[in-house]
């Protein structure tokens, strides 16, 4: 199965700063990477699908990029509500797999 | 509006069984394959299983193969996950999720999530 490795495990930033989260695949997943945001006690929420498409209701400060094995989720200017755990997911090859998550915390 | 409501979780002893249900509304269940994904407490997301729209084809993660059975009753708009020979490592919140296709294994991203149902396997 395809292993997704997210880095860093924890990212400590202040509101207004730029966040860059990485997801690396053990083999090419083309452009089929999604990103999810999860806050404590809540289900995950789709943020980005197929590398760069924002999900419904997701603000423009969220953007995705990458291809092949390396993908990035960027939050251009952090808002207080953006602090959460973020997971990447690939849908290129069975089985669907997820990264282990990056915790974005307030510095 | 798409809604997914999972139920049936609870505390079960190792080796025991449990059946989860997922009630779907806001769309025609028979038109889509359906998935189960789980999340152990404080851990990441793990893919579990998928079933075709008619229920005639299923796929499982290796970690649950032979122990879990996914099924559906389209007339009741309900998805099921029968779990047997449960292990402590099966402790997790279980989410049902919709596909965008009818065939499996369907490779999806997931934009509709329920609240999940917690399964705890412990003596």
Short mmCIF file of N, CA and C in Angstrom, two decimals, chain A:
data_model
loop_
_atom_site.label_atom_id
_atom_site.label_comp_id
_atom_site.label_asym_id
_atom_site.label_seq_id
_atom_site.Cartn_x
_atom_site.Cartn_y
_atom_site.Cartn_z
N UNK A 1 0.83 -1.19 0.00
CA UNK A 1 0.00 0.00 0.00
C UNK A 1 0.87 1.25 0.00
N UNK A 2 0.28 2.35 -0.43
CA UNK A 2 1.01 3.61 -0.49
C UNK A 2 1.04 4.24 0.90
N UNK A 3 2.24 4.56 1.35
CA UNK A 3 2.42 5.20 2.65
C UNK A 3 2.56 6.70 2.44
N UNK A 4 1.80 7.45 3.21
CA UNK A 4 1.88 8.91 3.19
C UNK A 4 2.55 9.39 4.47
N UNK A 5 3.59 10.18 4.30
CA UNK A 5 4.34 10.69 5.44
C UNK A 5 4.17 12.20 5.51
N UNK A 6 3.60 12.68 6.60
CA UNK A 6 3.36 14.11 6.77
C UNK A 6 4.44 14.72 7.65
N UNK A 7 4.80 15.94 7.30
CA UNK A 7 5.77 16.68 8.11
C UNK A 7 5.42 18.17 8.11
N UNK A 8 5.76 18.85 9.22
CA UNK A 8 6.24 18.26 10.47
C UNK A 8 5.10 17.59 11.22
N UNK A 9 5.41 16.88 12.28
CA UNK A 9 4.36 16.29 13.10
C UNK A 9 3.56 17.37 13.81
N UNK A 10 4.26 18.39 14.26
CA UNK A 10 3.64 19.53 14.93
C UNK A 10 4.23 20.80 14.37
N UNK A 11 3.37 21.77 14.13
CA UNK A 11 3.79 23.06 13.61
C UNK A 11 3.22 24.13 14.54
N UNK A 12 4.10 24.92 15.13
CA UNK A 12 3.69 25.97 16.07
C UNK A 12 3.85 27.33 15.41
N UNK A 13 2.74 28.01 15.20
CA UNK A 13 2.75 29.29 14.53
C UNK A 13 1.78 30.24 15.21
N UNK A 14 1.88 31.49 14.85
CA UNK A 14 0.98 32.51 15.40
C UNK A 14 -0.06 32.91 14.37
N UNK A 15 -1.21 33.38 14.82
CA UNK A 15 -2.21 33.91 13.87
C UNK A 15 -1.57 34.97 12.99
N UNK A 16 -1.93 34.92 11.70
CA UNK A 16 -1.38 35.85 10.73
C UNK A 16 -0.17 35.30 9.99
N UNK A 17 0.45 34.29 10.54
CA UNK A 17 1.61 33.68 9.87
C UNK A 17 1.16 32.72 8.77
N UNK A 18 2.11 32.34 7.95
CA UNK A 18 1.88 31.39 6.85
C UNK A 18 2.24 29.99 7.31
N UNK A 19 1.37 29.04 6.99
CA UNK A 19 1.62 27.65 7.36
C UNK A 19 1.85 26.82 6.11
N UNK A 20 2.87 25.98 6.17
CA UNK A 20 3.17 25.09 5.05
C UNK A 20 3.28 23.67 5.59
N UNK A 21 2.34 22.81 5.16
CA UNK A 21 2.29 21.42 5.61
C UNK A 21 2.65 20.53 4.43
N UNK A 22 3.42 19.49 4.73
CA UNK A 22 3.92 18.62 3.66
C UNK A 22 3.37 17.21 3.78
N UNK A 23 3.19 16.58 2.64
CA UNK A 23 2.73 15.20 2.55
C UNK A 23 3.53 14.52 1.44
N UNK A 24 4.25 13.47 1.80
CA UNK A 24 5.07 12.76 0.82
C UNK A 24 4.57 11.33 0.69
N UNK A 25 4.39 10.89 -0.56
CA UNK A 25 3.90 9.55 -0.85
C UNK A 25 5.05 8.60 -1.18
N UNK A 26 4.88 7.34 -0.81
CA UNK A 26 5.94 6.34 -1.05
C UNK A 26 6.07 5.97 -2.52
N UNK A 27 5.06 6.30 -3.31
CA UNK A 27 5.11 6.17 -4.76
C UNK A 27 4.15 7.19 -5.36
N UNK A 28 4.27 7.39 -6.65
CA UNK A 28 3.47 8.43 -7.27
C UNK A 28 1.97 8.21 -7.09
N UNK A 29 1.27 9.28 -6.74
CA UNK A 29 -0.19 9.25 -6.63
C UNK A 29 -0.81 10.24 -7.61
N UNK A 30 -0.04 10.58 -8.63
CA UNK A 30 -0.51 11.55 -9.63
C UNK A 30 -0.94 12.84 -8.92
N UNK A 31 -2.19 13.24 -9.09
CA UNK A 31 -2.66 14.45 -8.41
C UNK A 31 -3.75 14.14 -7.38
N UNK A 32 -3.87 12.85 -7.04
CA UNK A 32 -5.01 12.41 -6.24
C UNK A 32 -4.76 12.46 -4.74
N UNK A 33 -4.54 13.66 -4.27
CA UNK A 33 -4.33 13.89 -2.84
C UNK A 33 -5.39 14.86 -2.32
N UNK A 34 -5.95 14.51 -1.17
CA UNK A 34 -6.90 15.38 -0.49
C UNK A 34 -6.34 15.73 0.88
N UNK A 35 -6.83 16.83 1.43
CA UNK A 35 -6.45 17.28 2.76
C UNK A 35 -7.71 17.47 3.60
N UNK A 36 -7.61 17.08 4.87
CA UNK A 36 -8.72 17.21 5.81
C UNK A 36 -8.25 17.97 7.04
N UNK A 37 -9.17 18.70 7.61
CA UNK A 37 -8.96 19.42 8.86
C UNK A 37 -9.80 18.75 9.95
N UNK A 38 -9.20 18.51 11.10
CA UNK A 38 -9.98 17.92 12.18
C UNK A 38 -9.72 18.66 13.48
N UNK A 39 -10.79 19.11 14.09
CA UNK A 39 -10.72 19.76 15.39
C UNK A 39 -11.16 18.78 16.47
N UNK A 40 -10.74 19.01 17.71
CA UNK A 40 -11.06 18.05 18.79
C UNK A 40 -12.55 17.77 18.90
N UNK A 41 -12.87 16.48 18.97
CA UNK A 41 -14.26 16.07 19.14
C UNK A 41 -15.11 16.16 17.90
N UNK A 42 -14.51 16.50 16.76
CA UNK A 42 -15.26 16.63 15.52
C UNK A 42 -14.76 15.64 14.49
N UNK A 43 -15.62 15.37 13.50
CA UNK A 43 -15.21 14.56 12.37
C UNK A 43 -14.30 15.39 11.46
N UNK A 44 -13.49 14.72 10.66
CA UNK A 44 -12.68 15.47 9.70
C UNK A 44 -13.56 16.26 8.73
N UNK A 45 -12.96 17.31 8.19
CA UNK A 45 -13.64 18.16 7.21
C UNK A 45 -12.75 18.26 5.99
N UNK A 46 -13.30 18.02 4.82
CA UNK A 46 -12.54 18.12 3.59
C UNK A 46 -12.14 19.57 3.34
N UNK A 47 -10.87 19.78 3.05
CA UNK A 47 -10.35 21.11 2.77
C UNK A 47 -9.98 21.26 1.30
N UNK A 48 -9.18 20.33 0.82
CA UNK A 48 -8.65 20.35 -0.56
C UNK A 48 -8.82 18.95 -1.14
N UNK A 49 -9.20 18.86 -2.42
CA UNK A 49 -9.23 17.57 -3.09
C UNK A 49 -8.49 17.65 -4.42
N UNK A 50 -7.96 16.52 -4.82
CA UNK A 50 -7.19 16.41 -6.06
C UNK A 50 -6.15 17.53 -6.17
N UNK A 51 -5.37 17.63 -5.15
CA UNK A 51 -4.19 18.49 -5.03
C UNK A 51 -4.50 19.95 -4.75
N UNK A 52 -5.37 20.57 -5.55
CA UNK A 52 -5.48 22.03 -5.44
C UNK A 52 -6.91 22.56 -5.40
N UNK A 53 -7.91 21.69 -5.46
CA UNK A 53 -9.30 22.15 -5.48
C UNK A 53 -9.84 22.36 -4.06
N UNK A 54 -10.28 23.59 -3.78
CA UNK A 54 -10.87 23.83 -2.47
C UNK A 54 -12.26 23.25 -2.39
N UNK A 55 -12.56 22.63 -1.25
CA UNK A 55 -13.89 22.10 -1.03
C UNK A 55 -14.87 23.25 -0.79
N UNK A 56 -16.13 22.92 -0.86
CA UNK A 56 -17.18 23.91 -0.67
C UNK A 56 -17.04 24.59 0.69
N UNK A 57 -17.05 25.92 0.68
CA UNK A 57 -17.01 26.69 1.91
C UNK A 57 -15.63 26.91 2.49
N UNK A 58 -14.61 26.41 1.84
CA UNK A 58 -13.24 26.59 2.34
C UNK A 58 -12.70 27.93 1.86
N UNK A 59 -12.17 28.74 2.78
CA UNK A 59 -11.69 30.08 2.38
C UNK A 59 -10.47 30.02 1.48
N UNK A 60 -10.28 31.11 0.74
CA UNK A 60 -9.22 31.18 -0.25
C UNK A 60 -7.82 31.18 0.34
N UNK A 61 -7.71 31.37 1.65
CA UNK A 61 -6.37 31.34 2.26
C UNK A 61 -5.77 29.93 2.26
N UNK A 62 -6.62 28.94 2.01
CA UNK A 62 -6.15 27.56 1.90
C UNK A 62 -5.83 27.26 0.44
N UNK A 63 -4.64 26.70 0.19
CA UNK A 63 -4.30 26.30 -1.16
C UNK A 63 -3.46 25.02 -1.11
N UNK A 64 -3.54 24.27 -2.19
CA UNK A 64 -2.79 23.04 -2.29
C UNK A 64 -1.97 23.01 -3.55
N UNK A 65 -0.86 22.29 -3.48
CA UNK A 65 0.00 22.16 -4.65
C UNK A 65 0.73 20.83 -4.59
N UNK A 66 1.42 20.52 -5.71
CA UNK A 66 2.22 19.31 -5.75
C UNK A 66 1.82 18.38 -6.87
N UNK A 67 2.57 17.33 -7.01
CA UNK A 67 2.26 16.27 -7.97
C UNK A 67 3.21 15.11 -7.74
N UNK A 68 2.80 13.93 -8.20
CA UNK A 68 3.66 12.77 -8.06
C UNK A 68 3.75 12.27 -6.63
N UNK A 69 4.81 12.64 -5.93
CA UNK A 69 5.00 12.15 -4.56
C UNK A 69 5.03 13.24 -3.50
N UNK A 70 5.10 14.50 -3.89
CA UNK A 70 5.25 15.58 -2.92
C UNK A 70 4.13 16.60 -3.05
N UNK A 71 3.47 16.83 -1.91
CA UNK A 71 2.29 17.69 -1.89
C UNK A 71 2.38 18.64 -0.71
N UNK A 72 1.76 19.81 -0.89
CA UNK A 72 1.80 20.84 0.14
C UNK A 72 0.43 21.46 0.32
N UNK A 73 0.08 21.66 1.58
CA UNK A 73 -1.09 22.46 1.94
C UNK A 73 -0.55 23.75 2.54
N UNK A 74 -0.99 24.86 1.99
CA UNK A 74 -0.55 26.16 2.48
C UNK A 74 -1.74 26.95 2.99
N UNK A 75 -1.56 27.53 4.15
CA UNK A 75 -2.55 28.47 4.70
C UNK A 75 -1.85 29.81 4.75
N UNK A 76 -2.32 30.75 3.95
CA UNK A 76 -1.53 31.97 3.69
C UNK A 76 -1.41 32.87 4.91
N UNK A 77 -2.48 32.99 5.68
CA UNK A 77 -2.46 33.83 6.87
C UNK A 77 -3.38 33.19 7.90
N UNK A 78 -2.80 32.62 8.92
CA UNK A 78 -3.56 31.80 9.85
C UNK A 78 -4.60 32.60 10.63
N UNK A 79 -5.79 32.04 10.67
CA UNK A 79 -6.86 32.55 11.52
C UNK A 79 -6.97 31.64 12.75
N UNK A 80 -7.50 32.15 13.84
CA UNK A 80 -7.60 31.32 15.06
C UNK A 80 -8.32 29.98 14.83
N UNK A 81 -9.30 29.97 13.93
CA UNK A 81 -10.06 28.74 13.69
C UNK A 81 -9.31 27.71 12.84
N UNK A 82 -8.13 28.07 12.35
CA UNK A 82 -7.37 27.13 11.50
C UNK A 82 -6.52 26.16 12.30
N UNK A 83 -6.37 26.42 13.59
CA UNK A 83 -5.51 25.55 14.39
C UNK A 83 -6.24 24.24 14.67
N UNK A 84 -5.64 23.17 14.18
CA UNK A 84 -6.30 21.86 14.15
C UNK A 84 -5.27 20.83 13.70
N UNK A 85 -5.72 19.60 13.53
CA UNK A 85 -4.90 18.56 12.93
C UNK A 85 -5.30 18.42 11.47
N UNK A 86 -4.29 18.28 10.60
CA UNK A 86 -4.54 18.15 9.18
C UNK A 86 -4.00 16.80 8.69
N UNK A 87 -4.83 16.12 7.91
CA UNK A 87 -4.46 14.82 7.34
C UNK A 87 -4.47 14.91 5.82
N UNK A 88 -3.51 14.26 5.19
CA UNK A 88 -3.58 14.08 3.75
C UNK A 88 -4.08 12.66 3.46
N UNK A 89 -4.60 12.46 2.26
CA UNK A 89 -5.17 11.17 1.87
C UNK A 89 -4.92 10.99 0.38
N UNK A 90 -4.59 9.76 -0.03
CA UNK A 90 -4.44 9.48 -1.46
C UNK A 90 -5.55 8.57 -1.94
N UNK A 91 -5.99 8.82 -3.16
CA UNK A 91 -7.02 7.97 -3.78
C UNK A 91 -6.55 7.48 -5.15
N UNK A 92 -5.23 7.35 -5.27
CA UNK A 92 -4.67 6.91 -6.54
C UNK A 92 -4.69 5.40 -6.68
N UNK A 93 -4.45 4.73 -5.55
CA UNK A 93 -4.33 3.28 -5.62
C UNK A 93 -4.94 2.65 -4.37
N UNK A 94 -5.63 1.51 -4.58
CA UNK A 94 -6.20 0.75 -3.47
C UNK A 94 -5.08 0.15 -2.61
N UNK A 95 -5.22 0.18 -1.26
CA UNK A 95 -6.32 0.82 -0.54
C UNK A 95 -6.09 2.32 -0.35
N UNK A 96 -7.15 3.05 -0.19
CA UNK A 96 -7.04 4.45 0.19
C UNK A 96 -6.23 4.51 1.48
N UNK A 97 -5.30 5.46 1.54
CA UNK A 97 -4.50 5.61 2.75
C UNK A 97 -4.44 7.07 3.16
N UNK A 98 -4.16 7.27 4.45
CA UNK A 98 -4.07 8.59 5.04
C UNK A 98 -2.68 8.78 5.64
N UNK A 99 -2.26 10.04 5.71
CA UNK A 99 -1.07 10.35 6.47
C UNK A 99 -1.35 10.33 7.95
N UNK A 100 -0.32 10.43 8.75
CA UNK A 100 -0.46 10.33 10.20
C UNK A 100 -0.88 11.65 10.84
N UNK A 101 -0.90 12.71 10.07
CA UNK A 101 -1.39 13.99 10.56
C UNK A 101 -0.30 14.98 10.94
N UNK A 102 -0.61 16.25 10.79
CA UNK A 102 0.21 17.36 11.28
C UNK A 102 -0.67 18.19 12.21
N UNK A 103 -0.18 18.37 13.42
CA UNK A 103 -0.91 19.19 14.39
C UNK A 103 -0.43 20.64 14.24
N UNK A 104 -1.36 21.51 13.90
CA UNK A 104 -1.06 22.94 13.77
C UNK A 104 -1.53 23.62 15.05
N UNK A 105 -0.57 24.09 15.84
CA UNK A 105 -0.92 24.65 17.15
C UNK A 105 -0.51 26.11 17.25
N UNK A 106 -1.18 26.79 18.15
CA UNK A 106 -0.90 28.21 18.36
C UNK A 106 0.39 28.36 19.16
N UNK A 107 1.26 29.20 18.62
CA UNK A 107 2.53 29.45 19.30
C UNK A 107 2.35 30.46 20.43
#
